[in-house]
Amino acid sequence: DIVMTQSPDSLAVSLGERATINCKSSQSILYSSTNKNQLAWYQQKPGQPPQLLIYWASTRESGVPDRFSGSESGTDFTLTISSLQAEDVAVYYCQQYYTTPRTFGQGTKLEIK
Amino acid sequence: EVQLLESGGGLLQPGGSLRLSCAASGFTFSDYAMSWVRQAPGKGLEWVSGISASGGRTYYADSVKGRFTISRDNSRSTLYLQMNSLTAEDTALYFCAKERTEKFDYWGQGTLVTVSS
């Protein structure tokens, strides 16, 4: 199975500051036919189901604010929130959809400092 | 508007069985693969099982293989998860999720399964 490892486990950032969450896959999740990494980011607010934010490592889902961005370098992936808003408090998960079983990172809890 | 409504959760004893349902609306159900994802209390997300749009291909996590069966009724726009030989480790909130080229673009609110003696 592909193991997804996120860091840090928790993060406290001041409002308006940048938040950065990392995710590393245990093997390549690059789909050769499309040359796209099969990596998604989800946001889960308390008491709610997850919501898709980013797919193909860096493509923002429709309706997601542009302060959210994704980047990639080999098997390392990053979710960046450029200017943290109060409504961004949540747990963030990365997930690979390159193969089954689909696997998630352990989650990163983002709080306001 | 896409809606996914899970049902069928409950409290049961170890070794018991349960069937979860997910009623879908707002999209052409038969065009999309679907999955079940669970979340144990206070824990992260775990993909459980997936099924192709036609129902012809099914996939399972090792933790549930041989005990859970995913199925769908495209005429009723409903996804199912038959769960047998349940243990305390299966206690979780079970979400159904719609797939769009293999990422989960819509999720239901979940149905809670509690396995306890």
PDB file of C-alpha atoms in Angstrom:
ATOM      1  CA  ASP A   1       0.000   0.000   0.000  1.00  0.00           C
ATOM      2  CA  ILE A   2       1.087   3.581  -0.604  1.00  0.00           C
ATOM      3  CA  VAL A   3       1.688   5.342   2.686  1.00  0.00           C
ATOM      4  CA  MET A   4       0.888   9.048   2.884  1.00  0.00           C
ATOM      5  CA  THR A   5       2.696  10.912   5.642  1.00  0.00           C
ATOM      6  CA  GLN A   6       1.674  14.424   6.595  1.00  0.00           C
ATOM      7  CA  SER A   7       3.568  16.986   8.628  1.00  0.00           C
ATOM      8  CA  PRO A   8       3.048  18.559  11.011  1.00  0.00           C
ATOM      9  CA  ASP A   9       0.260  16.795  12.896  1.00  0.00           C
ATOM     10  CA  SER A  10      -0.971  20.157  14.120  1.00  0.00           C
ATOM     11  CA  LEU A  11      -0.302  23.752  13.283  1.00  0.00           C
ATOM     12  CA  ALA A  12      -1.246  27.105  14.805  1.00  0.00           C
ATOM     13  CA  VAL A  13      -1.055  30.156  12.579  1.00  0.00           C
ATOM     14  CA  SER A  14      -2.086  33.762  13.125  1.00  0.00           C
ATOM     15  CA  LEU A  15      -4.927  35.221  11.096  1.00  0.00           C
ATOM     16  CA  GLY A  16      -3.665  36.616   7.818  1.00  0.00           C
ATOM     17  CA  GLU A  17      -0.465  34.595   7.947  1.00  0.00           C
ATOM     18  CA  ARG A  18       0.611  31.731   5.698  1.00  0.00           C
ATOM     19  CA  ALA A  19      -0.093  28.117   6.612  1.00  0.00           C
ATOM     20  CA  THR A  20       1.860  25.269   5.028  1.00  0.00           C
ATOM     21  CA  ILE A  21       1.031  21.577   5.287  1.00  0.00           C
ATOM     22  CA  ASN A  22       3.242  18.873   3.846  1.00  0.00           C
ATOM     23  CA  CYS A  23       2.473  15.415   2.554  1.00  0.00           C
ATOM     24  CA  LYS A  24       4.852  12.730   1.321  1.00  0.00           C
ATOM     25  CA  SER A  25       3.941   9.584  -0.570  1.00  0.00           C
ATOM     26  CA  SER A  26       5.929   6.390  -0.058  1.00  0.00           C
ATOM     27  CA  GLN A  27       6.190   5.904  -3.826  1.00  0.00           C
ATOM     28  CA  SER A  28       5.498   7.776  -7.014  1.00  0.00           C
ATOM     29  CA  ILE A  29       1.867   8.613  -7.671  1.00  0.00           C
ATOM     30  CA  LEU A  30       2.546  10.156 -11.042  1.00  0.00           C
ATOM     31  CA  TYR A  31       0.173   8.828 -13.701  1.00  0.00           C
ATOM     32  CA  SER A  32       2.336   8.512 -16.774  1.00  0.00           C
ATOM     33  CA  SER A  33      -0.476   8.902 -19.303  1.00  0.00           C
ATOM     34  CA  THR A  34      -1.336  12.380 -18.075  1.00  0.00           C
ATOM     35  CA  ASN A  35       1.905  13.303 -16.311  1.00  0.00           C
ATOM     36  CA  LYS A  36      -0.218  14.326 -13.346  1.00  0.00           C
ATOM     37  CA  ASN A  37       0.216  13.339  -9.735  1.00  0.00           C
ATOM     38  CA  GLN A  38      -2.865  11.595  -8.391  1.00  0.00           C
ATOM     39  CA  LEU A  39      -2.984  13.600  -5.183  1.00  0.00           C
ATOM     40  CA  ALA A  40      -5.939  15.346  -3.575  1.00  0.00           C
ATOM     41  CA  TRP A  41      -6.315  17.591  -0.562  1.00  0.00           C
ATOM     42  CA  TYR A  42      -9.451  17.675   1.574  1.00  0.00           C
ATOM     43  CA  GLN A  43     -10.638  20.021   4.298  1.00  0.00           C
ATOM     44  CA  GLN A  44     -12.770  18.686   7.135  1.00  0.00           C
ATOM     45  CA  LYS A  45     -14.373  21.178   9.465  1.00  0.00           C
ATOM     46  CA  PRO A  46     -15.727  19.989  12.836  1.00  0.00           C
ATOM     47  CA  GLY A  47     -18.920  17.988  12.481  1.00  0.00           C
ATOM     48  CA  GLN A  48     -18.807  18.060   8.692  1.00  0.00           C
ATOM     49  CA  PRO A  49     -17.764  15.627   5.974  1.00  0.00           C
ATOM     50  CA  PRO A  50     -14.532  16.281   4.090  1.00  0.00           C
ATOM     51  CA  GLN A  51     -14.569  18.692   1.186  1.00  0.00           C
ATOM     52  CA  LEU A  52     -12.368  18.403  -1.891  1.00  0.00           C
ATOM     53  CA  LEU A  53     -10.001  21.384  -2.167  1.00  0.00           C
ATOM     54  CA  ILE A  54      -7.254  20.422  -4.596  1.00  0.00           C
ATOM     55  CA  TYR A  55      -6.728  17.568  -7.058  1.00  0.00           C
ATOM     56  CA  TRP A  56      -3.927  16.569  -9.406  1.00  0.00           C
ATOM     57  CA  ALA A  57      -1.763  18.043  -6.636  1.00  0.00           C
ATOM     58  CA  SER A  58      -2.281  21.632  -7.735  1.00  0.00           C
ATOM     59  CA  THR A  59      -5.682  22.108  -9.414  1.00  0.00           C
ATOM     60  CA  ARG A  60      -8.160  23.974  -7.275  1.00  0.00           C
ATOM     61  CA  GLU A  61     -11.692  22.559  -7.121  1.00  0.00           C
ATOM     62  CA  SER A  62     -14.424  24.863  -8.377  1.00  0.00           C
ATOM     63  CA  GLY A  63     -15.537  27.297  -5.678  1.00  0.00           C
ATOM     64  CA  VAL A  64     -12.431  26.932  -3.524  1.00  0.00           C
ATOM     65  CA  PRO A  65     -10.915  30.317  -2.601  1.00  0.00           C
ATOM     66  CA  ASP A  66      -7.685  31.149  -4.379  1.00  0.00           C
ATOM     67  CA  ARG A  67      -5.829  31.514  -1.088  1.00  0.00           C
ATOM     68  CA  PHE A  68      -5.608  27.699  -1.205  1.00  0.00           C
ATOM     69  CA  SER A  69      -2.889  26.319  -3.466  1.00  0.00           C
ATOM     70  CA  GLY A  70      -1.090  23.043  -3.960  1.00  0.00           C
ATOM     71  CA  SER A  71       2.414  22.306  -5.135  1.00  0.00           C
ATOM     72  CA  GLU A  72       4.488  19.226  -5.830  1.00  0.00           C
ATOM     73  CA  SER A  73       8.061  18.047  -6.096  1.00  0.00           C
ATOM     74  CA  GLY A  74       8.527  14.374  -6.819  1.00  0.00           C
ATOM     75  CA  THR A  75       6.782  12.543  -4.000  1.00  0.00           C
ATOM     76  CA  ASP A  76       6.518  15.641  -1.813  1.00  0.00           C
ATOM     77  CA  PHE A  77       3.366  17.723  -1.833  1.00  0.00           C
ATOM     78  CA  THR A  78       2.396  20.947  -0.126  1.00  0.00           C
ATOM     79  CA  LEU A  79      -0.894  22.655   0.640  1.00  0.00           C
ATOM     80  CA  THR A  80      -0.535  26.375   1.261  1.00  0.00           C
ATOM     81  CA  ILE A  81      -3.099  28.790   2.605  1.00  0.00           C
ATOM     82  CA  SER A  82      -1.703  32.179   1.724  1.00  0.00           C
ATOM     83  CA  SER A  83      -3.610  34.261   4.259  1.00  0.00           C
ATOM     84  CA  LEU A  84      -5.337  32.317   6.991  1.00  0.00           C
ATOM     85  CA  GLN A  85      -8.977  33.128   7.658  1.00  0.00           C
ATOM     86  CA  ALA A  86     -10.977  32.092  10.711  1.00  0.00           C
ATOM     87  CA  GLU A  87     -13.133  29.770   8.589  1.00  0.00           C
ATOM     88  CA  ASP A  88     -10.043  27.783   7.577  1.00  0.00           C
ATOM     89  CA  VAL A  89      -9.823  26.114  10.991  1.00  0.00           C
ATOM     90  CA  ALA A  90     -10.125  22.445  10.101  1.00  0.00           C
ATOM     91  CA  VAL A  91      -8.282  19.190   9.683  1.00  0.00           C
ATOM     92  CA  TYR A  92      -6.609  18.799   6.300  1.00  0.00           C
ATOM     93  CA  TYR A  93      -5.955  15.458   4.633  1.00  0.00           C
ATOM     94  CA  CYS A  94      -3.954  14.486   1.607  1.00  0.00           C
ATOM     95  CA  GLN A  95      -4.989  11.396  -0.332  1.00  0.00           C
ATOM     96  CA  GLN A  96      -3.567   9.438  -3.232  1.00  0.00           C
ATOM     97  CA  TYR A  97      -5.882   8.074  -5.899  1.00  0.00           C
ATOM     98  CA  TYR A  98      -3.141   6.486  -7.997  1.00  0.00           C
ATOM     99  CA  THR A  99      -4.087   2.995  -6.896  1.00  0.00           C
ATOM    100  CA  THR A 100      -6.267   1.028  -4.523  1.00  0.00           C
ATOM    101  CA  PRO A 101      -6.375   0.985  -1.644  1.00  0.00           C
ATOM    102  CA  ARG A 102      -6.880   4.733  -1.739  1.00  0.00           C
ATOM    103  CA  THR A 103      -4.889   6.018   1.194  1.00  0.00           C
ATOM    104  CA  PHE A 104      -5.061   9.191   3.230  1.00  0.00           C
ATOM    105  CA  GLY A 105      -2.519  11.009   5.295  1.00  0.00           C
ATOM    106  CA  GLN A 106      -3.129  11.023   9.033  1.00  0.00           C
ATOM    107  CA  GLY A 107      -4.424  14.590   8.932  1.00  0.00           C
ATOM    108  CA  THR A 108      -3.111  17.990  10.026  1.00  0.00           C
ATOM    109  CA  LYS A 109      -5.135  20.020  12.485  1.00  0.00           C
ATOM    110  CA  LEU A 110      -4.975  23.723  11.709  1.00  0.00           C
ATOM    111  CA  GLU A 111      -5.810  26.213  14.429  1.00  0.00           C
ATOM    112  CA  ILE A 112      -5.619  29.948  14.976  1.00  0.00           C
ATOM    113  CA  LYS A 113      -2.701  31.233  17.048  1.00  0.00           C
TER     114      LYS A 113
ATOM    115  CA  GLU B   1     -27.615  19.862  -6.264  1.00  0.00           C
ATOM    116  CA  VAL B   2     -25.746  16.665  -5.475  1.00  0.00           C
ATOM    117  CA  GLN B   3     -27.013  14.961  -2.344  1.00  0.00           C
ATOM    118  CA  LEU B   4     -25.831  11.765  -0.692  1.00  0.00           C
ATOM    119  CA  LEU B   5     -27.856  10.484   2.227  1.00  0.00           C
ATOM    120  CA  GLU B   6     -26.509   7.573   4.234  1.00  0.00           C
ATOM    121  CA  SER B   7     -28.664   5.428   6.477  1.00  0.00           C
ATOM    122  CA  GLY B   8     -28.624   2.102   8.268  1.00  0.00           C
ATOM    123  CA  GLY B   9     -26.123   2.753  11.013  1.00  0.00           C
ATOM    124  CA  GLY B  10     -26.700   1.718  14.591  1.00  0.00           C
ATOM    125  CA  LEU B  11     -25.470  -0.035  17.708  1.00  0.00           C
ATOM    126  CA  LEU B  12     -24.787  -3.722  17.513  1.00  0.00           C
ATOM    127  CA  GLN B  13     -22.809  -6.440  19.195  1.00  0.00           C
ATOM    128  CA  PRO B  14     -19.542  -7.925  17.955  1.00  0.00           C
ATOM    129  CA  GLY B  15     -20.127 -10.539  15.295  1.00  0.00           C
ATOM    130  CA  GLY B  16     -23.253  -8.832  14.052  1.00  0.00           C
ATOM    131  CA  SER B  17     -24.216  -7.668  10.575  1.00  0.00           C
ATOM    132  CA  LEU B  18     -25.533  -4.427   9.161  1.00  0.00           C
ATOM    133  CA  ARG B  19     -26.366  -3.018   5.757  1.00  0.00           C
ATOM    134  CA  LEU B  20     -25.700   0.622   5.038  1.00  0.00           C
ATOM    135  CA  SER B  21     -27.432   2.509   2.250  1.00  0.00           C
ATOM    136  CA  CYS B  22     -26.593   5.741   0.460  1.00  0.00           C
ATOM    137  CA  ALA B  23     -29.343   7.393  -1.543  1.00  0.00           C
ATOM    138  CA  ALA B  24     -27.982   9.646  -4.252  1.00  0.00           C
ATOM    139  CA  SER B  25     -29.649  12.500  -6.095  1.00  0.00           C
ATOM    140  CA  GLY B  26     -28.744  15.511  -8.191  1.00  0.00           C
ATOM    141  CA  PHE B  27     -26.540  13.646 -10.673  1.00  0.00           C
ATOM    142  CA  THR B  28     -26.685  10.652 -13.013  1.00  0.00           C
ATOM    143  CA  PHE B  29     -25.794   7.975 -10.495  1.00  0.00           C
ATOM    144  CA  SER B  30     -25.048   5.300 -13.072  1.00  0.00           C
ATOM    145  CA  ASP B  31     -22.268   7.428 -14.602  1.00  0.00           C
ATOM    146  CA  TYR B  32     -20.040   7.540 -11.526  1.00  0.00           C
ATOM    147  CA  ALA B  33     -17.986   5.223  -9.384  1.00  0.00           C
ATOM    148  CA  MET B  34     -18.716   5.416  -5.671  1.00  0.00           C
ATOM    149  CA  SER B  35     -16.879   4.628  -2.461  1.00  0.00           C
ATOM    150  CA  TRP B  36     -17.350   4.168   1.248  1.00  0.00           C
ATOM    151  CA  VAL B  37     -14.919   5.935   3.578  1.00  0.00           C
ATOM    152  CA  ARG B  38     -15.001   5.635   7.339  1.00  0.00           C
ATOM    153  CA  GLN B  39     -13.752   7.664  10.251  1.00  0.00           C
ATOM    154  CA  ALA B  40     -13.342   6.166  13.705  1.00  0.00           C
ATOM    155  CA  PRO B  41     -14.194   8.552  16.561  1.00  0.00           C
ATOM    156  CA  GLY B  42     -11.519  11.222  16.800  1.00  0.00           C
ATOM    157  CA  LYS B  43      -9.433   9.564  14.084  1.00  0.00           C
ATOM    158  CA  GLY B  44      -8.563  10.094  10.442  1.00  0.00           C
ATOM    159  CA  LEU B  45     -10.128   8.931   7.205  1.00  0.00           C
ATOM    160  CA  GLU B  46      -9.930   5.340   5.972  1.00  0.00           C
ATOM    161  CA  TRP B  47     -11.111   4.269   2.539  1.00  0.00           C
ATOM    162  CA  VAL B  48     -13.158   1.091   2.915  1.00  0.00           C
ATOM    163  CA  SER B  49     -14.483   0.038  -0.473  1.00  0.00           C
ATOM    164  CA  GLY B  50     -15.203   1.263  -3.985  1.00  0.00           C
ATOM    165  CA  ILE B  51     -17.369   0.207  -6.889  1.00  0.00           C
ATOM    166  CA  SER B  52     -17.317   1.094 -10.578  1.00  0.00           C
ATOM    167  CA  ALA B  53     -20.162   2.946 -12.253  1.00  0.00           C
ATOM    168  CA  SER B  54     -21.677  -0.234 -13.672  1.00  0.00           C
ATOM    169  CA  GLY B  55     -21.051  -2.225 -10.525  1.00  0.00           C
ATOM    170  CA  GLY B  56     -18.894  -4.680 -12.408  1.00  0.00           C
ATOM    171  CA  ARG B  57     -15.720  -3.941 -10.466  1.00  0.00           C
ATOM    172  CA  THR B  58     -15.388  -3.745  -6.702  1.00  0.00           C
ATOM    173  CA  TYR B  59     -12.459  -2.928  -4.457  1.00  0.00           C
ATOM    174  CA  TYR B  60     -11.840  -3.394  -0.743  1.00  0.00           C
ATOM    175  CA  ALA B  61      -9.404  -2.392   1.947  1.00  0.00           C
ATOM    176  CA  ASP B  62      -7.607  -5.382   3.433  1.00  0.00           C
ATOM    177  CA  SER B  63      -9.184  -4.586   6.802  1.00  0.00           C
ATOM    178  CA  VAL B  64     -12.671  -5.419   5.482  1.00  0.00           C
ATOM    179  CA  LYS B  65     -12.004  -7.863   2.642  1.00  0.00           C
ATOM    180  CA  GLY B  66     -14.096 -10.985   3.035  1.00  0.00           C
ATOM    181  CA  ARG B  67     -16.419  -9.357   5.566  1.00  0.00           C
ATOM    182  CA  PHE B  68     -17.873  -6.366   3.692  1.00  0.00           C
ATOM    183  CA  THR B  69     -19.628  -6.321   0.327  1.00  0.00           C
ATOM    184  CA  ILE B  70     -20.253  -3.192  -1.692  1.00  0.00           C
ATOM    185  CA  SER B  71     -23.035  -3.076  -4.253  1.00  0.00           C
ATOM    186  CA  ARG B  72     -25.232  -0.615  -6.050  1.00  0.00           C
ATOM    187  CA  ASP B  73     -28.664  -0.415  -7.620  1.00  0.00           C
ATOM    188  CA  ASN B  74     -28.445   2.078 -10.448  1.00  0.00           C
ATOM    189  CA  SER B  75     -32.210   1.920 -11.015  1.00  0.00           C
ATOM    190  CA  ARG B  76     -32.695   3.199  -7.462  1.00  0.00           C
ATOM    191  CA  SER B  77     -29.603   5.483  -7.388  1.00  0.00           C
ATOM    192  CA  THR B  78     -28.525   3.747  -4.213  1.00  0.00           C
ATOM    193  CA  LEU B  79     -25.198   2.470  -2.935  1.00  0.00           C
ATOM    194  CA  TYR B  80     -24.957  -0.267  -0.323  1.00  0.00           C
ATOM    195  CA  LEU B  81     -22.432  -1.702   2.075  1.00  0.00           C
ATOM    196  CA  GLN B  82     -23.172  -5.076   3.620  1.00  0.00           C
ATOM    197  CA  MET B  83     -21.051  -5.501   6.732  1.00  0.00           C
ATOM    198  CA  ASN B  84     -20.661  -8.889   8.410  1.00  0.00           C
ATOM    199  CA  SER B  85     -18.617 -10.218  11.327  1.00  0.00           C
ATOM    200  CA  LEU B  86     -18.334  -6.759  12.793  1.00  0.00           C
ATOM    201  CA  THR B  87     -15.778  -5.978  15.480  1.00  0.00           C
ATOM    202  CA  ALA B  88     -15.138  -3.000  17.722  1.00  0.00           C
ATOM    203  CA  GLU B  89     -12.511  -1.836  15.206  1.00  0.00           C
ATOM    204  CA  ASP B  90     -15.334  -1.236  12.701  1.00  0.00           C
ATOM    205  CA  THR B  91     -16.875   1.419  14.935  1.00  0.00           C
ATOM    206  CA  ALA B  92     -16.868   4.575  12.852  1.00  0.00           C
ATOM    207  CA  LEU B  93     -18.816   7.164  10.956  1.00  0.00           C
ATOM    208  CA  TYR B  94     -19.321   5.762   7.479  1.00  0.00           C
ATOM    209  CA  PHE B  95     -19.414   8.218   4.590  1.00  0.00           C
ATOM    210  CA  CYS B  96     -20.418   7.486   1.046  1.00  0.00           C
ATOM    211  CA  ALA B  97     -18.540   9.497  -1.533  1.00  0.00           C
ATOM    212  CA  LYS B  98     -19.073  10.187  -5.204  1.00  0.00           C
ATOM    213  CA  GLU B  99     -16.016   9.809  -7.387  1.00  0.00           C
ATOM    214  CA  ARG B 100     -15.029  12.089 -10.230  1.00  0.00           C
ATOM    215  CA  THR B 101     -12.065  10.579 -12.069  1.00  0.00           C
ATOM    216  CA  GLU B 102     -11.144   8.852  -8.838  1.00  0.00           C
ATOM    217  CA  LYS B 103     -11.150  11.754  -6.423  1.00  0.00           C
ATOM    218  CA  PHE B 104     -14.036  12.174  -3.991  1.00  0.00           C
ATOM    219  CA  ASP B 105     -15.893  15.304  -5.037  1.00  0.00           C
ATOM    220  CA  TYR B 106     -19.043  14.902  -2.920  1.00  0.00           C
ATOM    221  CA  TRP B 107     -19.551  13.293   0.449  1.00  0.00           C
ATOM    222  CA  GLY B 108     -22.604  12.468   2.503  1.00  0.00           C
ATOM    223  CA  GLN B 109     -22.980  13.439   6.150  1.00  0.00           C
ATOM    224  CA  GLY B 110     -22.264   9.886   7.270  1.00  0.00           C
ATOM    225  CA  THR B 111     -24.005   7.219   9.313  1.00  0.00           C
ATOM    226  CA  LEU B 112     -22.615   6.032  12.630  1.00  0.00           C
ATOM    227  CA  VAL B 113     -21.887   2.378  13.263  1.00  0.00           C
ATOM    228  CA  THR B 114     -21.074   1.383  16.832  1.00  0.00           C
ATOM    229  CA  VAL B 115     -19.989  -2.148  17.651  1.00  0.00           C
ATOM    230  CA  SER B 116     -19.988  -2.848  21.362  1.00  0.00           C
ATOM    231  CA  SER B 117     -20.975  -5.561  23.771  1.00  0.00           C
TER     232      SER B 117
END
